[in-house]
Amino acid sequence: MTDRAARRPAPPGAKLRAAAALGLHRVVAGGKSADDALAEAEGLLADPRDRPALRALLYGALRWHCQHRALLATLLERPLPGRDQVILALLSVGFWQLREPRQPGYAVVSACVEATRLLGRPRAAGLVNALLRRFQREGQHLLSRLTNEEARHACPQWLIEQLRADWPEDWPGMLERALRHPPLWLRVNRARNTRDEWCARAGLHAEPLPDAWPDAVRLAEPCPVSELPGFDEGLVSVQDAAAQLAAPLLDVGSGMRVLDACAAPGGKTAHLLEQAAGTLDLVALDSNPARLSRLQETLARLGQTATVMTGDATRPEQWWDGRPFDRILVDAPCSGTGVIRRHPDIRYLRRPGDIEPMARRQVELLGALWPLLREGGQLLYATCSVLRAEGDAVVAGFLAATPGACERPLPPPAAGALRHLPGIPGAWCLPDDRDTDGFYYALIGRMPEAAARFPSMQPAGDAASRT
């Protein structure tokens, strides 16, 4: 902001719009994550109580910015200079608010116009006023004239094409759901109460779900975590239903030695411990110490314990004690395209050239961790991606190249919640009418050495995977 702008009091709402515009600009033009951009933008707010509103503005504008950018290209007589690109972000924030009429349109326009001064671009006030008022009058008509796919789906063209190739029948619905505000899914801590007990205490009705999700609750109306009954006592955690499938699919049992290889921020780690009533010898590994501190806070809140270690999963010689694991969870870093509705910045941070290096990294993780799995043990490979290059392509390649590795059937009832493709390893949880995120899961068993040399000796079914 300029010194002159700082001397003049800003009207209510202008600082909020200016902060949201700066946050959006730093994601789209600066390549920052939404969380980092949000943290920086929060410094512009006069009242910390405005932070939830700022987050809602930023994330809403991020979801639709591809479309707003295309619309602005048709409305502007000439492109704005590079130094004024933040005004495009401000207009995108204004467009989104006018599409979600939670306050009078005139108030939105007035606050955005005043925000130009706070952003040090007062000469853009007239342009912002004119375009927002035109959008008020003709918004639906203007949007209906946008014909290219990137504008219609508010998604980069490369990602549209990849989803169409991978999911020829499902891709339109996947893109539509990616623009919705995500629901608040909870996981009830079965070590301390049942889902029915928690819902009765909270005064909530648990929506009936398949048996695959015995601990899941979806709230009809999201609320702050601080308002969840029993949250501080460890009775409930926030976790999407798709992610809640990991623990039952890994099929842990009492006394098992388990590695969660990419553990932070700890939701799946905690669920594994809850499922086994805390009887696991569990190692939670991550390369990011800051994220591991969040994992430790989560375990403390839930009353669970694990061996928490900082380390690179692809370099086990630096941290492994030589004792094999009965189960390994590899929740591999990926494009995040399955959780794009929760992280709309993925639209702008990912590039088509990112997918192949990510898939190579995923193969590297599997190769590095495979020797740590005991004979007869099982490894669950998971990604929050809906791109097949990061899912069944990775697993198929690993199975073909790794002696002793074989696909194991995913255990019921969790397996029943997944999409199985004929002849393809693993299965998918796609964003669909159950309102979950997108995930891929594959269970890989390690055959005993003799069975690996002589495949006909491999035990039938998944009996060999049991301890």
PDB file of C-alpha atoms in Angstrom, residues 57-254:
ATOM      1  CA  LEU A  57     -12.802 -14.891  -0.593  1.00  0.00           C
ATOM      2  CA  LEU A  58      -9.414 -16.173  -1.696  1.00  0.00           C
ATOM      3  CA  TYR A  59     -10.475 -19.792  -2.154  1.00  0.00           C
ATOM      4  CA  GLY A  60     -13.702 -18.854  -3.931  1.00  0.00           C
ATOM      5  CA  ALA A  61     -11.863 -16.622  -6.393  1.00  0.00           C
ATOM      6  CA  LEU A  62      -9.189 -19.300  -6.935  1.00  0.00           C
ATOM      7  CA  ARG A  63     -11.828 -21.863  -7.932  1.00  0.00           C
ATOM      8  CA  TRP A  64     -13.244 -19.625 -10.653  1.00  0.00           C
ATOM      9  CA  HIS A  65     -10.246 -17.529 -11.688  1.00  0.00           C
ATOM     10  CA  CYS A  66      -9.614 -19.464 -14.937  1.00  0.00           C
ATOM     11  CA  GLN A  67     -13.106 -18.478 -16.051  1.00  0.00           C
ATOM     12  CA  HIS A  68     -12.843 -14.909 -14.779  1.00  0.00           C
ATOM     13  CA  ARG A  69      -9.504 -14.486 -16.550  1.00  0.00           C
ATOM     14  CA  ALA A  70     -11.053 -15.613 -19.833  1.00  0.00           C
ATOM     15  CA  LEU A  71     -13.981 -13.246 -19.330  1.00  0.00           C
ATOM     16  CA  LEU A  72     -11.698 -10.300 -18.652  1.00  0.00           C
ATOM     17  CA  ALA A  73      -9.793 -11.043 -21.857  1.00  0.00           C
ATOM     18  CA  THR A  74     -13.062 -10.409 -23.757  1.00  0.00           C
ATOM     19  CA  LEU A  75     -14.012  -7.288 -21.775  1.00  0.00           C
ATOM     20  CA  LEU A  76     -10.735  -5.371 -21.747  1.00  0.00           C
ATOM     21  CA  GLU A  77      -9.858  -3.402 -24.869  1.00  0.00           C
ATOM     22  CA  ARG A  78      -6.175  -4.102 -24.242  1.00  0.00           C
ATOM     23  CA  PRO A  79      -4.301  -6.136 -21.624  1.00  0.00           C
ATOM     24  CA  LEU A  80      -3.325  -4.403 -18.417  1.00  0.00           C
ATOM     25  CA  PRO A  81       0.385  -3.683 -17.926  1.00  0.00           C
ATOM     26  CA  GLY A  82       2.321  -6.221 -15.898  1.00  0.00           C
ATOM     27  CA  ARG A  83       2.524  -3.924 -12.869  1.00  0.00           C
ATOM     28  CA  ASP A  84      -1.305  -3.743 -12.779  1.00  0.00           C
ATOM     29  CA  GLN A  85      -2.002  -7.485 -12.902  1.00  0.00           C
ATOM     30  CA  VAL A  86      -3.164  -7.347  -9.287  1.00  0.00           C
ATOM     31  CA  ILE A  87      -6.216  -5.465 -10.591  1.00  0.00           C
ATOM     32  CA  LEU A  88      -7.205  -8.565 -12.564  1.00  0.00           C
ATOM     33  CA  ALA A  89      -7.069 -10.467  -9.295  1.00  0.00           C
ATOM     34  CA  LEU A  90      -9.216  -7.808  -7.607  1.00  0.00           C
ATOM     35  CA  LEU A  91     -11.798  -8.048 -10.392  1.00  0.00           C
ATOM     36  CA  SER A  92     -11.827 -11.831 -10.048  1.00  0.00           C
ATOM     37  CA  VAL A  93     -12.539 -11.466  -6.330  1.00  0.00           C
ATOM     38  CA  GLY A  94     -15.357  -9.047  -7.152  1.00  0.00           C
ATOM     39  CA  PHE A  95     -16.834 -11.311  -9.828  1.00  0.00           C
ATOM     40  CA  TRP A  96     -16.897 -14.243  -7.436  1.00  0.00           C
ATOM     41  CA  GLN A  97     -18.654 -12.236  -4.736  1.00  0.00           C
ATOM     42  CA  LEU A  98     -21.257 -11.009  -7.184  1.00  0.00           C
ATOM     43  CA  ARG A  99     -21.905 -14.636  -8.163  1.00  0.00           C
ATOM     44  CA  GLU A 100     -22.323 -15.583  -4.485  1.00  0.00           C
ATOM     45  CA  PRO A 101     -24.689 -12.823  -3.369  1.00  0.00           C
ATOM     46  CA  ARG A 102     -24.262 -12.955   0.397  1.00  0.00           C
ATOM     47  CA  GLN A 103     -24.248  -9.178   0.624  1.00  0.00           C
ATOM     48  CA  PRO A 104     -25.636  -6.378  -1.560  1.00  0.00           C
ATOM     49  CA  GLY A 105     -23.927  -6.005  -4.922  1.00  0.00           C
ATOM     50  CA  TYR A 106     -23.422  -2.268  -4.459  1.00  0.00           C
ATOM     51  CA  ALA A 107     -21.419  -2.942  -1.293  1.00  0.00           C
ATOM     52  CA  VAL A 108     -19.172  -5.401  -3.149  1.00  0.00           C
ATOM     53  CA  VAL A 109     -18.557  -2.913  -5.956  1.00  0.00           C
ATOM     54  CA  SER A 110     -17.878  -0.032  -3.568  1.00  0.00           C
ATOM     55  CA  ALA A 111     -15.399  -2.045  -1.489  1.00  0.00           C
ATOM     56  CA  CYS A 112     -13.524  -3.296  -4.574  1.00  0.00           C
ATOM     57  CA  VAL A 113     -13.306   0.213  -6.021  1.00  0.00           C
ATOM     58  CA  GLU A 114     -11.854   1.505  -2.764  1.00  0.00           C
ATOM     59  CA  ALA A 115      -9.450  -1.446  -2.670  1.00  0.00           C
ATOM     60  CA  THR A 116      -7.715  -0.078  -5.784  1.00  0.00           C
ATOM     61  CA  ARG A 117      -6.382   2.746  -3.613  1.00  0.00           C
ATOM     62  CA  LEU A 118      -5.186   0.353  -0.944  1.00  0.00           C
ATOM     63  CA  LEU A 119      -3.385  -1.630  -3.642  1.00  0.00           C
ATOM     64  CA  GLY A 120      -1.632   1.515  -4.863  1.00  0.00           C
ATOM     65  CA  ARG A 121      -3.584   1.549  -8.155  1.00  0.00           C
ATOM     66  CA  PRO A 122      -6.126   4.385  -7.693  1.00  0.00           C
ATOM     67  CA  ARG A 123      -6.231   5.114 -11.429  1.00  0.00           C
ATOM     68  CA  ALA A 124      -7.870   1.703 -11.925  1.00  0.00           C
ATOM     69  CA  ALA A 125     -10.905   2.701  -9.811  1.00  0.00           C
ATOM     70  CA  GLY A 126     -13.005   3.694 -12.812  1.00  0.00           C
ATOM     71  CA  LEU A 127     -12.215   0.519 -14.704  1.00  0.00           C
ATOM     72  CA  VAL A 128     -13.024  -1.677 -11.702  1.00  0.00           C
ATOM     73  CA  ASN A 129     -16.286   0.189 -11.102  1.00  0.00           C
ATOM     74  CA  ALA A 130     -17.370  -0.116 -14.739  1.00  0.00           C
ATOM     75  CA  LEU A 131     -16.541  -3.815 -15.139  1.00  0.00           C
ATOM     76  CA  LEU A 132     -18.114  -4.893 -11.864  1.00  0.00           C
ATOM     77  CA  ARG A 133     -21.289  -2.949 -12.556  1.00  0.00           C
ATOM     78  CA  ARG A 134     -21.490  -4.473 -16.019  1.00  0.00           C
ATOM     79  CA  PHE A 135     -21.053  -7.924 -14.482  1.00  0.00           C
ATOM     80  CA  GLN A 136     -23.898  -7.106 -12.068  1.00  0.00           C
ATOM     81  CA  ARG A 137     -26.185  -6.398 -15.000  1.00  0.00           C
ATOM     82  CA  GLU A 138     -25.022  -8.960 -17.565  1.00  0.00           C
ATOM     83  CA  GLY A 139     -23.024 -11.568 -15.682  1.00  0.00           C
ATOM     84  CA  GLN A 140     -24.911 -14.665 -16.780  1.00  0.00           C
ATOM     85  CA  HIS A 141     -25.054 -13.507 -20.385  1.00  0.00           C
ATOM     86  CA  LEU A 142     -21.343 -12.668 -20.446  1.00  0.00           C
ATOM     87  CA  LEU A 143     -20.404 -16.044 -18.990  1.00  0.00           C
ATOM     88  CA  SER A 144     -22.660 -17.908 -21.428  1.00  0.00           C
ATOM     89  CA  ARG A 145     -20.651 -16.429 -24.315  1.00  0.00           C
ATOM     90  CA  LEU A 146     -17.454 -18.144 -23.151  1.00  0.00           C
ATOM     91  CA  THR A 147     -17.028 -21.173 -25.381  1.00  0.00           C
ATOM     92  CA  ASN A 148     -13.541 -22.563 -24.782  1.00  0.00           C
ATOM     93  CA  GLU A 149     -13.219 -25.486 -22.390  1.00  0.00           C
ATOM     94  CA  GLU A 150     -10.764 -23.844 -20.012  1.00  0.00           C
ATOM     95  CA  ALA A 151     -13.225 -21.012 -19.413  1.00  0.00           C
ATOM     96  CA  ARG A 152     -16.327 -23.202 -19.169  1.00  0.00           C
ATOM     97  CA  HIS A 153     -14.775 -25.625 -16.696  1.00  0.00           C
ATOM     98  CA  ALA A 154     -12.579 -23.075 -14.878  1.00  0.00           C
ATOM     99  CA  CYS A 155      -9.661 -25.475 -15.236  1.00  0.00           C
ATOM    100  CA  PRO A 156      -6.375 -25.443 -17.202  1.00  0.00           C
ATOM    101  CA  GLN A 157      -6.716 -27.067 -20.610  1.00  0.00           C
ATOM    102  CA  TRP A 158      -3.923 -29.597 -20.044  1.00  0.00           C
ATOM    103  CA  LEU A 159      -5.691 -30.981 -16.980  1.00  0.00           C
ATOM    104  CA  ILE A 160      -9.041 -31.156 -18.783  1.00  0.00           C
ATOM    105  CA  GLU A 161      -7.405 -33.177 -21.563  1.00  0.00           C
ATOM    106  CA  GLN A 162      -5.687 -35.525 -19.118  1.00  0.00           C
ATOM    107  CA  LEU A 163      -8.885 -36.183 -17.182  1.00  0.00           C
ATOM    108  CA  ARG A 164     -10.775 -36.812 -20.418  1.00  0.00           C
ATOM    109  CA  ALA A 165      -8.151 -39.340 -21.518  1.00  0.00           C
ATOM    110  CA  ASP A 166      -8.092 -41.123 -18.136  1.00  0.00           C
ATOM    111  CA  TRP A 167     -11.829 -40.988 -17.374  1.00  0.00           C
ATOM    112  CA  PRO A 168     -13.782 -40.687 -20.661  1.00  0.00           C
ATOM    113  CA  GLU A 169     -17.181 -41.016 -18.964  1.00  0.00           C
ATOM    114  CA  ASP A 170     -16.480 -39.333 -15.625  1.00  0.00           C
ATOM    115  CA  TRP A 171     -14.414 -36.244 -16.408  1.00  0.00           C
ATOM    116  CA  PRO A 172     -17.259 -33.678 -16.774  1.00  0.00           C
ATOM    117  CA  GLY A 173     -18.677 -34.584 -13.357  1.00  0.00           C
ATOM    118  CA  MET A 174     -15.223 -34.540 -11.806  1.00  0.00           C
ATOM    119  CA  LEU A 175     -14.596 -31.008 -13.076  1.00  0.00           C
ATOM    120  CA  GLU A 176     -18.027 -29.843 -11.933  1.00  0.00           C
ATOM    121  CA  ARG A 177     -17.486 -31.218  -8.423  1.00  0.00           C
ATOM    122  CA  ALA A 178     -14.033 -29.614  -8.272  1.00  0.00           C
ATOM    123  CA  LEU A 179     -15.784 -26.231  -8.273  1.00  0.00           C
ATOM    124  CA  ARG A 180     -17.985 -27.009  -5.279  1.00  0.00           C
ATOM    125  CA  HIS A 181     -17.158 -25.989  -1.743  1.00  0.00           C
ATOM    126  CA  PRO A 182     -16.022 -29.207  -0.017  1.00  0.00           C
ATOM    127  CA  PRO A 183     -18.014 -30.683   2.860  1.00  0.00           C
ATOM    128  CA  LEU A 184     -16.624 -31.157   6.351  1.00  0.00           C
ATOM    129  CA  TRP A 185     -15.971 -34.861   6.892  1.00  0.00           C
ATOM    130  CA  LEU A 186     -15.067 -36.081  10.378  1.00  0.00           C
ATOM    131  CA  ARG A 187     -13.522 -39.273  11.701  1.00  0.00           C
ATOM    132  CA  VAL A 188     -14.805 -40.375  15.090  1.00  0.00           C
ATOM    133  CA  ASN A 189     -12.074 -41.801  17.338  1.00  0.00           C
ATOM    134  CA  ARG A 190     -13.257 -45.380  17.816  1.00  0.00           C
ATOM    135  CA  ALA A 191     -10.740 -45.839  20.629  1.00  0.00           C
ATOM    136  CA  ARG A 192     -12.767 -43.404  22.737  1.00  0.00           C
ATOM    137  CA  ASN A 193     -16.352 -43.491  21.429  1.00  0.00           C
ATOM    138  CA  THR A 194     -18.501 -44.768  18.592  1.00  0.00           C
ATOM    139  CA  ARG A 195     -19.907 -42.676  15.803  1.00  0.00           C
ATOM    140  CA  ASP A 196     -23.416 -42.939  17.261  1.00  0.00           C
ATOM    141  CA  GLU A 197     -22.169 -41.943  20.715  1.00  0.00           C
ATOM    142  CA  TRP A 198     -20.378 -38.885  19.386  1.00  0.00           C
ATOM    143  CA  CYS A 199     -23.315 -37.805  17.232  1.00  0.00           C
ATOM    144  CA  ALA A 200     -25.678 -38.167  20.191  1.00  0.00           C
ATOM    145  CA  ARG A 201     -23.391 -36.031  22.338  1.00  0.00           C
ATOM    146  CA  ALA A 202     -22.996 -33.455  19.584  1.00  0.00           C
ATOM    147  CA  GLY A 203     -26.705 -33.411  18.825  1.00  0.00           C
ATOM    148  CA  LEU A 204     -26.001 -34.398  15.219  1.00  0.00           C
ATOM    149  CA  HIS A 205     -27.580 -36.929  12.914  1.00  0.00           C
ATOM    150  CA  ALA A 206     -25.021 -39.200  11.236  1.00  0.00           C
ATOM    151  CA  GLU A 207     -25.881 -39.580   7.581  1.00  0.00           C
ATOM    152  CA  PRO A 208     -26.116 -43.310   6.724  1.00  0.00           C
ATOM    153  CA  LEU A 209     -22.966 -44.493   4.944  1.00  0.00           C
ATOM    154  CA  PRO A 210     -21.788 -47.842   3.587  1.00  0.00           C
ATOM    155  CA  ASP A 211     -19.937 -50.151   5.956  1.00  0.00           C
ATOM    156  CA  ALA A 212     -16.680 -49.002   4.351  1.00  0.00           C
ATOM    157  CA  TRP A 213     -16.867 -45.882   6.518  1.00  0.00           C
ATOM    158  CA  PRO A 214     -17.744 -46.960  10.075  1.00  0.00           C
ATOM    159  CA  ASP A 215     -16.064 -43.923  11.636  1.00  0.00           C
ATOM    160  CA  ALA A 216     -17.123 -41.208   9.161  1.00  0.00           C
ATOM    161  CA  VAL A 217     -19.540 -38.331   9.714  1.00  0.00           C
ATOM    162  CA  ARG A 218     -20.376 -35.659   7.157  1.00  0.00           C
ATOM    163  CA  LEU A 219     -21.684 -32.417   8.601  1.00  0.00           C
ATOM    164  CA  ALA A 220     -24.545 -30.767   6.766  1.00  0.00           C
ATOM    165  CA  GLU A 221     -23.163 -27.357   7.698  1.00  0.00           C
ATOM    166  CA  PRO A 222     -19.381 -26.918   8.140  1.00  0.00           C
ATOM    167  CA  CYS A 223     -18.252 -25.239  11.340  1.00  0.00           C
ATOM    168  CA  PRO A 224     -14.929 -24.167  12.880  1.00  0.00           C
ATOM    169  CA  VAL A 225     -12.927 -26.995  14.416  1.00  0.00           C
ATOM    170  CA  SER A 226     -13.051 -25.184  17.756  1.00  0.00           C
ATOM    171  CA  GLU A 227     -16.841 -25.680  17.786  1.00  0.00           C
ATOM    172  CA  LEU A 228     -16.737 -29.469  17.290  1.00  0.00           C
ATOM    173  CA  PRO A 229     -17.863 -31.153  20.540  1.00  0.00           C
ATOM    174  CA  GLY A 230     -15.055 -33.230  22.004  1.00  0.00           C
ATOM    175  CA  PHE A 231     -12.421 -32.150  19.483  1.00  0.00           C
ATOM    176  CA  ASP A 232      -9.938 -30.982  22.104  1.00  0.00           C
ATOM    177  CA  GLU A 233     -10.554 -34.211  24.035  1.00  0.00           C
ATOM    178  CA  GLY A 234      -9.599 -36.293  21.002  1.00  0.00           C
ATOM    179  CA  LEU A 235     -13.077 -37.695  20.330  1.00  0.00           C
ATOM    180  CA  VAL A 236     -13.160 -36.610  16.699  1.00  0.00           C
ATOM    181  CA  SER A 237     -10.813 -35.459  13.906  1.00  0.00           C
ATOM    182  CA  VAL A 238     -11.219 -33.778  10.522  1.00  0.00           C
ATOM    183  CA  GLN A 239     -10.501 -36.181   7.646  1.00  0.00           C
ATOM    184  CA  ASP A 240     -12.138 -36.698   4.269  1.00  0.00           C
ATOM    185  CA  ALA A 241     -13.953 -39.987   3.775  1.00  0.00           C
ATOM    186  CA  ALA A 242     -11.648 -41.021   0.901  1.00  0.00           C
ATOM    187  CA  ALA A 243      -8.598 -40.682   3.136  1.00  0.00           C
ATOM    188  CA  GLN A 244     -10.367 -42.692   5.841  1.00  0.00           C
ATOM    189  CA  LEU A 245     -10.135 -45.792   3.635  1.00  0.00           C
ATOM    190  CA  ALA A 246      -6.341 -46.061   4.012  1.00  0.00           C
ATOM    191  CA  ALA A 247      -6.284 -47.542   7.511  1.00  0.00           C
ATOM    192  CA  PRO A 248      -8.798 -50.364   6.901  1.00  0.00           C
ATOM    193  CA  LEU A 249      -7.199 -51.178   3.534  1.00  0.00           C
ATOM    194  CA  LEU A 250      -3.761 -51.620   5.117  1.00  0.00           C
ATOM    195  CA  ASP A 251      -5.390 -54.209   7.402  1.00  0.00           C
ATOM    196  CA  VAL A 252      -3.207 -53.838  10.490  1.00  0.00           C
ATOM    197  CA  GLY A 253      -3.393 -56.108  13.521  1.00  0.00           C
ATOM    198  CA  SER A 254      -2.363 -55.969  17.152  1.00  0.00           C
TER     199      SER A 254
END
